[in-house]
Tab-separated table of C-alpha atoms and ligand atoms in Angstrom:
chain	number	residue	atom	x	y	z
A	1387	MET	CA	-21.081	-21.801	-17.349
A	1388	VAL	CA	-18.481	-19.838	-14.602
A	1389	VAL	CA	-18.673	-19.927	-10.880
A	1390	ALA	CA	-17.440	-17.027	-9.014
A	1391	ARG	CA	-16.445	-17.128	-5.738
A	1392	LYS	CA	-16.362	-13.937	-3.516
A	1393	PHE	CA	-16.153	-12.331	-0.551
A	1394	LEU	CA	-18.912	-10.292	0.931
A	1395	LEU	CA	-18.260	-7.645	3.559
A	1396	ALA	CA	-20.857	-9.682	5.678
A	1397	LYS	CA	-20.561	-7.699	9.237
A	1398	HIS	CA	-18.930	-3.748	9.079
A	1399	PHE	CA	-16.139	-4.075	11.121
A	1400	VAL	CA	-15.394	-3.662	14.675
A	1401	GLY	CA	-11.860	-3.086	15.815
A	1402	PRO	CA	-10.060	-5.946	13.762
A	1403	PRO	CA	-11.160	-7.717	11.163
A	1404	ASN	CA	-12.468	-11.248	12.416
A	1405	ALA	CA	-13.517	-13.966	10.149
A	1406	ASP	CA	-17.078	-14.331	10.252
A	1407	ASP	CA	-17.215	-10.562	9.439
A	1408	PHE	CA	-16.846	-12.431	5.491
A	1409	LYS	CA	-18.978	-14.471	3.917
A	1410	ILE	CA	-17.928	-16.569	0.912
A	1411	VAL	CA	-20.493	-16.730	-1.774
A	1412	GLU	CA	-20.474	-18.060	-5.098
A	1413	GLU	CA	-22.163	-16.480	-8.711
A	1414	GLU	CA	-23.356	-17.938	-11.862
A	1415	LEU	CA	-21.735	-15.477	-14.441
A	1416	PRO	CA	-23.961	-14.708	-17.197
A	1417	ASP	CA	-22.233	-15.297	-21.230
A	1418	LEU	CA	-20.584	-12.335	-22.297
A	1419	LYS	CA	-21.481	-9.698	-24.662
A	1420	ASP	CA	-20.085	-7.929	-27.294
A	1421	GLY	CA	-16.889	-6.009	-26.272
A	1422	GLU	CA	-17.250	-7.898	-22.728
A	1423	PHE	CA	-14.071	-10.586	-21.588
A	1424	LEU	CA	-13.829	-12.704	-18.503
A	1425	ALA	CA	-11.076	-12.529	-16.477
A	1426	GLU	CA	-9.414	-14.932	-13.887
A	1427	ALA	CA	-8.144	-13.628	-10.784
A	1428	VAL	CA	-4.452	-15.036	-10.608
A	1429	TYR	CA	-2.668	-12.643	-8.250
A	1430	LEU	CA	-4.960	-10.288	-5.408
A	1431	SER	CA	-3.746	-7.176	-2.821
A	1432	VAL	CA	-4.529	-7.160	-0.004
A	1433	ASP	CA	-4.280	-3.118	1.442
A	1434	PRO	CA	-4.724	-1.016	4.542
A	1435	TYR	CA	-7.300	1.136	2.860
A	1436	MET	CA	-9.434	-1.661	2.747
A	1437	ARG	CA	-9.759	-1.485	6.768
A	1438	ALA	CA	-10.167	2.403	6.175
A	1439	TYR	CA	-12.582	2.481	3.640
A	1440	SER	CA	-14.838	-0.622	4.500
A	1441	TYR	CA	-17.657	2.042	6.686
A	1442	ARG	CA	-18.230	3.042	2.822
A	1443	LEU	CA	-19.196	-0.741	1.894
A	1444	SER	CA	-22.793	-1.729	2.529
A	1445	GLU	CA	-23.200	-4.735	4.573
A	1446	GLY	CA	-23.371	-7.943	2.052
A	1447	THR	CA	-21.736	-6.188	-1.074
A	1448	PRO	CA	-18.218	-7.558	-1.990
A	1449	MET	CA	-14.930	-6.200	-0.571
A	1450	VAL	CA	-13.029	-3.874	-2.762
A	1451	GLY	CA	-9.646	-4.249	-3.993
A	1452	ASN	CA	-7.472	-4.553	-6.450
A	1453	GLN	CA	-5.898	-7.719	-8.558
A	1454	VAL	CA	-4.245	-9.486	-11.194
A	1455	ALA	CA	-6.229	-11.602	-13.614
A	1456	LYS	CA	-5.702	-13.335	-16.947
A	1457	ILE	CA	-8.192	-12.714	-19.585
A	1458	ILE	CA	-10.083	-16.523	-20.471
A	1459	GLU	CA	-12.719	-15.230	-22.613
A	1460	SER	CA	-13.057	-12.359	-25.196
A	1461	LYS	CA	-15.685	-10.717	-27.005
A	1462	SER	CA	-13.372	-7.311	-27.269
A	1463	ASP	CA	-10.481	-6.755	-29.712
A	1464	ASP	CA	-8.551	-4.590	-26.940
A	1465	PHE	CA	-8.699	-7.305	-24.332
A	1466	PRO	CA	-7.818	-10.351	-26.540
A	1467	VAL	CA	-7.731	-14.282	-24.370
A	1468	GLY	CA	-4.523	-14.770	-22.831
A	1469	LYS	CA	-3.357	-11.707	-21.824
A	1470	TYR	CA	-2.715	-10.129	-18.330
A	1471	VAL	CA	-4.847	-7.117	-16.849
A	1472	ALA	CA	-4.709	-5.515	-13.400
A	1473	ALA	CA	-8.038	-3.763	-11.979
A	1474	GLN	CA	-10.257	-3.009	-9.144
A	1475	PHE	CA	-12.546	-6.159	-9.860
A	1476	ASP	CA	-12.703	-6.688	-5.880
A	1477	TRP	CA	-12.534	-10.108	-3.939
A	1478	GLN	CA	-13.649	-12.378	-6.709
A	1479	THR	CA	-12.022	-14.932	-8.130
A	1480	HIS	CA	-14.230	-14.254	-11.791
A	1481	THR	CA	-14.905	-10.974	-13.518
A	1482	ILE	CA	-16.626	-9.719	-16.419
A	1483	SER	CA	-15.846	-6.330	-17.816
A	1484	SER	CA	-14.925	-4.513	-20.853
A	1485	ALA	CA	-12.515	-1.466	-22.124
A	1486	ASP	CA	-14.434	0.647	-19.840
A	1487	GLY	CA	-16.042	-1.311	-17.513
A	1488	VAL	CA	-16.181	-2.408	-13.739
A	1489	GLY	CA	-12.878	-2.316	-12.128
A	1490	SER	CA	-10.673	0.608	-14.980
A	1491	PRO	CA	-8.666	-2.899	-16.293
A	1492	TYR	CA	-5.091	-2.153	-18.294
A	1493	ILE	CA	-3.482	-4.318	-20.078
A	1494	LEU	CA	-0.456	-4.839	-17.666
A	1495	PRO	CA	2.871	-3.940	-19.985
A	1496	ASP	CA	5.195	-6.996	-20.988
A	1497	LEU	CA	7.151	-7.451	-17.416
A	1498	GLU	CA	9.369	-10.217	-19.197
A	1499	ASP	CA	10.998	-11.746	-15.895
A	1500	LEU	CA	9.164	-9.641	-13.364
A	1501	PRO	CA	6.351	-11.335	-11.118
A	1502	LEU	CA	2.754	-10.670	-12.755
A	1503	SER	CA	2.236	-10.132	-8.854
A	1504	TYR	CA	4.474	-6.712	-9.317
A	1505	SER	CA	1.480	-4.929	-11.087
A	1506	LEU	CA	-0.140	-4.719	-7.380
A	1507	GLY	CA	2.719	-2.662	-5.770
A	1508	VAL	CA	5.981	-1.317	-7.073
A	1509	LEU	CA	4.386	-1.496	-10.373
A	1510	GLY	CA	1.271	-0.570	-9.180
A	1511	SER	CA	-1.321	2.083	-6.916
A	1512	PRO	CA	1.382	1.319	-3.795
A	1513	GLY	CA	4.343	2.407	-6.149
A	1514	ASN	CA	2.570	5.347	-7.801
A	1515	THR	CA	1.774	6.102	-4.054
A	1516	ALA	CA	5.819	5.545	-2.939
A	1517	TYR	CA	7.318	7.438	-5.889
A	1518	PHE	CA	4.717	10.593	-6.298
A	1519	SER	CA	4.245	11.470	-2.496
A	1520	PHE	CA	7.711	11.321	-1.465
A	1521	LEU	CA	9.595	13.376	-4.051
A	1522	ASP	CA	6.592	16.104	-4.789
A	1523	ILE	CA	5.583	16.728	-0.631
A	1524	CYS	CA	8.639	15.921	0.934
A	1525	LYS	CA	10.902	17.117	-1.785
A	1526	PRO	CA	14.167	15.756	-0.306
A	1527	LYS	CA	17.980	17.374	-0.409
A	1528	ALA	CA	21.088	15.550	-0.368
A	1529	GLY	CA	22.302	14.930	3.430
A	1530	GLU	CA	19.166	15.412	4.778
A	1531	THR	CA	17.653	12.609	7.651
A	1532	VAL	CA	14.120	11.182	6.372
A	1533	VAL	CA	12.369	9.069	8.673
A	1534	ILE	CA	9.610	6.877	7.626
A	1535	SER	CA	6.694	5.034	9.571
A	1536	GLY	CA	5.411	1.534	8.257
A	1537	ALA	CA	8.686	1.646	6.821
A	1538	ALA	CA	8.690	-2.319	5.882
A	1539	GLY	CA	5.582	-2.041	3.986
A	1540	ALA	CA	4.729	-1.758	0.350
A	1541	VAL	CA	4.936	1.787	0.408
A	1542	GLY	CA	7.226	2.632	2.809
A	1543	SER	CA	9.703	0.256	1.943
A	1544	ILE	CA	10.278	1.624	-1.360
A	1545	VAL	CA	10.131	5.418	-0.444
A	1546	GLY	CA	12.830	4.675	1.920
A	1547	GLN	CA	15.045	3.412	-1.199
A	1548	ILE	CA	14.099	6.446	-3.505
A	1549	ALA	CA	15.331	8.536	-0.430
A	1550	LYS	CA	18.659	6.792	-0.280
A	1551	MET	CA	18.929	7.520	-4.380
A	1552	GLN	CA	18.359	10.999	-3.286
A	1553	SER	CA	21.637	10.769	-1.239
A	1554	CYS	CA	19.323	11.121	2.259
A	1555	GLU	CA	19.876	9.894	5.839
A	1556	VAL	CA	16.944	6.909	5.516
A	1557	ILE	CA	15.345	6.014	9.334
A	1558	GLY	CA	12.592	3.171	8.978
A	1559	ILE	CA	10.027	2.909	11.771
A	1560	THR	CA	8.361	-0.325	11.932
A	1561	GLY	CA	7.117	-3.023	14.423
A	1562	SER	CA	9.715	-5.865	14.708
A	1563	ASP	CA	13.123	-6.267	14.334
A	1564	ASP	CA	13.657	-8.853	12.005
A	1565	LYS	CA	11.404	-6.166	9.556
A	1566	GLY	CA	14.176	-3.420	10.187
A	1567	GLN	CA	17.267	-5.330	9.883
A	1568	TYR	CA	15.508	-6.416	6.613
A	1569	LEU	CA	15.362	-2.988	5.499
A	1570	VAL	CA	19.277	-2.224	6.257
A	1571	ASP	CA	20.401	-5.268	5.518
A	1572	ASN	CA	18.529	-5.273	2.109
A	1573	PHE	CA	17.163	-1.852	0.929
A	1574	GLY	CA	19.674	0.198	2.028
A	1575	PHE	CA	18.096	2.309	5.528
A	1576	ASP	CA	20.735	3.631	7.775
A	1577	SER	CA	19.214	2.442	10.642
A	1578	TYR	CA	15.775	1.530	11.965
A	1579	VAL	CA	13.656	1.977	14.997
A	1580	ASN	CA	11.368	-0.662	16.717
A	1581	TYR	CA	8.388	0.987	17.748
A	1582	LYS	CA	6.623	-2.291	19.210
A	1583	ARG	CA	9.872	-2.521	21.690
A	1584	ASP	CA	12.408	0.391	22.212
A	1585	ASN	CA	11.731	3.743	23.270
A	1586	LEU	CA	10.803	5.652	19.970
A	1587	GLU	CA	12.119	9.582	21.279
A	1588	GLU	CA	15.414	8.499	22.646
A	1589	GLN	CA	15.975	6.057	19.647
A	1590	LEU	CA	15.164	8.720	17.007
A	1591	LYS	CA	17.529	11.317	19.199
A	1592	ARG	CA	20.081	8.703	18.423
A	1593	ALA	CA	19.226	7.887	15.373
A	1594	ALA	CA	19.077	11.604	14.114
A	1595	PRO	CA	21.295	13.928	16.660
A	1596	GLU	CA	21.076	16.688	14.350
A	1597	GLY	CA	17.495	16.398	13.766
A	1598	ILE	CA	14.631	15.322	10.998
A	1599	ASP	CA	13.775	17.191	7.605
A	1600	CYS	CA	11.388	14.611	6.249
A	1601	TYR	CA	8.628	12.588	7.962
A	1602	PHE	CA	6.595	9.965	5.500
A	1603	ASP	CA	3.963	9.041	7.760
A	1604	ASN	CA	2.286	6.006	6.716
A	1605	VAL	CA	0.820	5.707	10.423
A	1606	ALA	CA	-0.206	8.844	12.121
A	1607	GLY	CA	-1.207	8.687	15.988
A	1608	GLU	CA	1.726	9.080	19.036
A	1609	ILE	CA	4.550	7.723	16.681
A	1610	SER	CA	3.929	10.637	14.475
A	1611	THR	CA	3.810	13.070	17.626
A	1612	THR	CA	7.145	11.588	18.543
A	1613	VAL	CA	8.948	12.390	15.331
A	1614	ILE	CA	7.157	15.613	15.004
A	1615	LYS	CA	8.764	16.687	18.385
A	1616	GLN	CA	12.092	16.042	16.933
A	1617	MET	CA	11.986	17.634	13.358
A	1618	ASN	CA	14.071	20.402	12.000
A	1619	MET	CA	13.267	24.123	10.446
A	1620	PHE	CA	11.321	24.382	7.541
A	1621	GLY	CA	10.450	20.158	8.042
A	1622	ARG	CA	8.273	18.619	5.505
A	1623	ILE	CA	6.017	15.784	6.237
A	1624	CYS	CA	3.736	14.155	3.589
A	1625	VAL	CA	1.097	12.168	5.519
A	1626	CYS	CA	0.372	9.391	2.730
A	1627	GLY	CA	-1.511	7.410	5.816
A	1628	SER	CA	-3.405	6.647	9.269
A	1629	ILE	CA	-3.261	3.360	9.828
A	1630	SER	CA	-2.668	3.363	13.344
A	1631	SER	CA	-6.199	4.740	13.571
A	1632	TYR	CA	-8.017	2.318	10.445
A	1633	ASN	CA	-9.382	-0.368	13.404
A	1634	THR	CA	-10.946	2.720	15.498
A	1635	ASP	CA	-14.243	4.476	14.450
A	1636	ILE	CA	-14.080	6.645	12.063
A	1637	SER	CA	-16.076	9.183	13.367
A	1638	ASP	CA	-14.062	8.761	16.648
A	1639	PRO	CA	-10.178	8.226	16.047
A	1640	PRO	CA	-7.905	7.790	18.897
A	1641	LYS	CA	-6.968	11.076	20.567
A	1642	VAL	CA	-3.452	12.209	20.342
A	1643	SER	CA	-0.915	15.141	21.735
A	1644	CYS	CA	-1.416	18.428	19.889
A	1645	ILE	CA	1.699	19.119	17.047
A	1646	GLN	CA	0.404	22.561	16.109
A	1647	LEU	CA	3.299	23.988	18.753
A	1648	HIS	CA	6.129	21.720	17.075
A	1649	MET	CA	4.685	23.339	13.665
A	1650	LEU	CA	4.593	26.672	14.751
A	1651	GLN	CA	8.219	26.879	16.280
A	1652	LYS	CA	9.758	24.831	13.157
A	1653	GLN	CA	7.475	26.170	10.469
A	1654	LEU	CA	6.956	22.920	9.027
A	1655	VAL	CA	4.757	22.003	6.263
A	1656	MET	CA	2.365	18.959	6.576
A	1657	GLN	CA	0.515	17.635	3.358
A	1658	GLY	CA	-2.195	14.890	2.660
A	1659	PHE	CA	-1.323	12.398	-0.122
A	1660	GLN	CA	-3.988	10.707	-2.321
A	1661	VAL	CA	-3.026	8.767	-5.257
A	1662	ILE	CA	-6.108	8.607	-6.916
A	1663	PRO	CA	-5.132	11.779	-8.801
A	1664	TYR	CA	-2.062	10.120	-10.078
A	1665	ARG	CA	-3.832	7.509	-11.693
A	1666	SER	CA	-3.093	9.052	-15.064
A	1667	ARG	CA	0.359	9.144	-14.348
A	1668	ILE	CA	0.755	5.277	-13.105
A	1669	LEU	CA	3.093	5.042	-16.510
A	1670	GLU	CA	5.709	7.460	-14.954
A	1671	SER	CA	6.006	5.501	-11.859
A	1672	ILE	CA	5.758	2.067	-13.686
A	1673	ASN	CA	8.430	3.139	-16.097
A	1674	GLN	CA	10.828	4.696	-13.456
A	1675	HIS	CA	10.282	1.963	-10.918
A	1676	LEU	CA	10.975	-0.930	-14.246
A	1677	GLU	CA	14.059	1.188	-15.031
A	1678	TRP	CA	15.334	1.123	-11.159
A	1679	LEU	CA	14.338	-2.575	-10.712
A	1680	ARG	CA	16.618	-3.849	-13.924
A	1681	ALA	CA	19.477	-1.652	-12.971
A	1682	GLY	CA	19.665	-2.968	-9.404
A	1683	LYS	CA	19.280	0.090	-7.669
A	1684	LEU	CA	15.776	-0.773	-6.526
A	1685	LYS	CA	14.670	-3.895	-4.566
A	1686	TYR	CA	11.178	-5.124	-3.773
A	1687	VAL	CA	9.819	-7.953	-1.602
A	1688	GLU	CA	6.308	-9.316	-1.318
A	1689	THR	CA	4.214	-11.485	0.947
A	1690	ILE	CA	2.468	-13.944	-0.442
A	1691	THR	CA	-0.061	-15.813	0.770
A	1692	GLU	CA	-1.506	-19.212	-1.091
A	1693	GLY	CA	-5.244	-19.603	-1.986
A	1694	PHE	CA	-8.225	-17.777	-2.417
A	1695	GLU	CA	-9.936	-18.763	0.347
A	1696	ASN	CA	-7.376	-17.002	2.576
A	1697	MET	CA	-7.594	-13.569	1.641
A	1698	PRO	CA	-9.335	-12.576	5.236
A	1699	LYS	CA	-6.035	-14.329	6.646
A	1700	ALA	CA	-3.649	-12.296	4.839
A	1701	PHE	CA	-5.789	-9.000	5.059
A	1702	SER	CA	-5.869	-9.429	8.931
A	1703	GLU	CA	-2.146	-10.395	9.203
A	1704	MET	CA	-1.064	-7.303	6.962
A	1705	LEU	CA	-2.868	-4.993	9.309
A	1706	GLU	CA	-1.191	-7.226	11.980
A	1707	GLY	CA	2.190	-6.430	10.469
A	1708	ARG	CA	2.986	-9.989	9.883
A	1709	ASN	CA	3.772	-8.923	6.100
A	1710	LEU	CA	7.383	-8.070	5.183
A	1711	GLY	CA	6.825	-5.713	1.607
A	1712	LYS	CA	3.461	-5.759	-0.009
A	1713	ALA	CA	1.053	-8.248	1.181
A	1714	VAL	CA	-0.657	-9.939	-1.863
A	1715	VAL	CA	-2.432	-13.417	-2.463
A	1716	LYS	CA	-1.782	-15.927	-5.120
A	1717	VAL	CA	-4.919	-17.667	-5.857
N	2030	NDP	N1	-2.976	8.315	0.195
N	2030	NDP	C1	-2.803	7.281	-0.555
N	2030	NDP	O1	-3.258	7.149	-1.390
N	2030	NDP	C2	-2.333	6.026	-0.117
N	2030	NDP	C3	-1.824	5.716	1.215
N	2030	NDP	N2	-1.260	4.595	1.506
N	2030	NDP	C4	-1.023	4.393	2.913
N	2030	NDP	O2	-0.111	3.772	3.613
N	2030	NDP	C5	-0.319	3.207	4.569
N	2030	NDP	C6	1.092	1.480	4.017
N	2030	NDP	O3	0.092	1.136	3.369
N	2030	NDP	P1	0.821	-0.105	2.725
N	2030	NDP	O4	2.617	0.083	2.332
N	2030	NDP	O5	0.171	-0.395	1.612
N	2030	NDP	O6	0.876	-1.172	3.596
N	2030	NDP	P2	2.164	-2.084	4.100
N	2030	NDP	O7	2.700	-2.809	3.643
N	2030	NDP	O8	2.702	-1.306	5.098
N	2030	NDP	O9	1.129	-2.802	5.697
N	2030	NDP	C7	0.890	-1.809	6.864
N	2030	NDP	C8	1.485	-2.299	8.083
N	2030	NDP	O10	1.657	-1.115	8.603
N	2030	NDP	C9	1.980	-2.039	9.987
N	2030	NDP	N3	0.955	-1.040	10.834
N	2030	NDP	C10	-0.473	-1.664	11.195
N	2030	NDP	N4	-1.000	-1.419	12.411
N	2030	NDP	C11	0.028	-0.245	13.017
N	2030	NDP	C12	-0.081	0.579	13.953
N	2030	NDP	N5	-0.686	0.200	14.921
N	2030	NDP	N6	0.907	1.257	14.363
N	2030	NDP	C13	2.383	1.422	13.538
N	2030	NDP	N7	2.218	0.869	12.331
N	2030	NDP	C14	1.419	0.030	11.930
N	2030	NDP	C15	2.333	-3.168	10.246
N	2030	NDP	O11	3.677	-2.975	10.047
N	2030	NDP	P3	4.829	-2.693	11.242
N	2030	NDP	O12	3.805	-2.789	12.310
N	2030	NDP	O13	5.634	-3.858	11.515
N	2030	NDP	O14	5.675	-1.669	10.965
N	2030	NDP	C16	2.237	-3.175	8.374
N	2030	NDP	O15	2.851	-4.124	7.761
N	2030	NDP	C17	-1.165	2.878	4.669
N	2030	NDP	O16	-1.590	3.687	5.750
N	2030	NDP	C18	-1.822	2.859	3.650
N	2030	NDP	O17	-3.465	3.440	3.716
N	2030	NDP	C19	-1.248	3.451	0.416
N	2030	NDP	C20	-1.407	3.262	-0.530
N	2030	NDP	C21	-1.883	5.253	-1.080
N	2031	LIG	C1	-8.680	6.581	4.597
N	2031	LIG	C2	-6.907	6.373	4.547
N	2031	LIG	C3	-7.257	6.208	3.476
N	2031	LIG	C4	-5.637	6.541	2.795
N	2031	LIG	C5	-5.917	6.038	1.002
N	2031	LIG	C6	-5.284	4.821	0.741
N	2031	LIG	O1	-4.841	4.106	1.407
N	2031	LIG	C7	-5.112	4.229	-1.020
N	2031	LIG	C8	-4.826	3.191	-1.134
N	2031	LIG	C9	-4.799	2.616	-2.041
N	2031	LIG	C10	-4.018	1.647	-2.748
N	2031	LIG	O2	-2.591	1.601	-2.914
N	2031	LIG	C11	-4.774	0.527	-3.881
N	2031	LIG	C12	-5.785	1.566	-4.567
N	2031	LIG	O3	-6.530	1.708	-4.958
N	2031	LIG	C13	-5.909	2.545	-3.334
N	2031	LIG	C14	-6.647	3.638	-3.616
N	2031	LIG	C15	-8.340	3.761	-4.140
N	2031	LIG	C16	-9.003	3.478	-2.639
N	2031	LIG	C17	-10.686	3.344	-3.250
N	2031	LIG	C18	-11.077	2.691	-2.148
N	2031	LIG	C19	-13.106	2.195	-2.648
N	2031	LIG	C20	-13.875	3.389	-2.283
N	2031	LIG	O4	-13.984	3.939	-3.128
N	2031	LIG	O5	-14.317	2.650	-1.402
């Protein structure tokens, strides 16, 4: 008999998540039926959307999320023991699923020497996001200036490197000098601005004296207003996220300055992106990122928290900006 541990959303978040918003429970799992398999979590992802989407969950239900899990028992020919899957199995240590079961599981490609956890980041949904959103919406051209907010995170750090491969000037916005300098020293960013310390408007003018052509937005709010005011004619804005508003009530988001006048004057294009429709194309981004990783063209970093019991801590620390690169939990 297998006992699964799982984190429930005990209370809806009010502002940043608190430890007592979560409840860890144990559940005895039934025997497998034909076609089913039992997977044991190895790595679990913590992502900003979990805070944004939490209002959709009923209190007392499991926290949503993706994980990499090892098949430890199976009655499914398609999912044999010993293989690893990626799936939306939520915040739980053991899950019973099947080919068309919960979490849309898929067998991981052979990553050879690369860590399994990469399948939650650069070789998973965040990587799929970075790859398709930036190229399809920003449509960068060589020599253009690209600004990325949330630049030192899972998505932003990949976007910045893809922008460099497109021969763009790349400026990252992040919340610490350590993270900003890491982007410059290790990921090839041309410069960074620490929005928590610097005068963003002045620093952006200094870093991009000829103006900004592409803005990859993970943050929204006044940070984005400041960037948009400095964009060039026909600039492109990809709205990938709005993390500055996630800790607020989704029905009453923060008030920000009007940007439509700047959009009008500069004839800017702004488009929101959702990665779900690109799930069917994830192998394209995985294969391209694998090629770049192996060729040394794409660097990748993770912030790994040890212990399933530390999921809430890892989640809060990611939202507070204490992660560099993709935040994951190792069971
Ligand atoms: N549209 C889609 O389909 C997808 C959207 N996303 C979005 O992309 C964004 C980044 O996600 P991901 O890369 O997974 O997360 P990250 O790894 O970037 O972690 C979140 C980061 O956001 C920054 N942050 C937190 N609060 C604020 C704030 N108030 N103002 C400015 N920055 C803040 C922190 O870094 P710091 O403050 O140090 O800069 C923190 O490290 C999110 O908005 C997410 O919702 C992600 C995947 C798919
Ligand atoms: C409200 C703003 C959310 C912005 C979208 C976002 O951050 C998406 C994140 C993806 C992450 O990279 C991994 C995923 O699977 C996320 C997309 C799937 C979200 C489904 C959430 C479950 C639900 O339907 O409530």
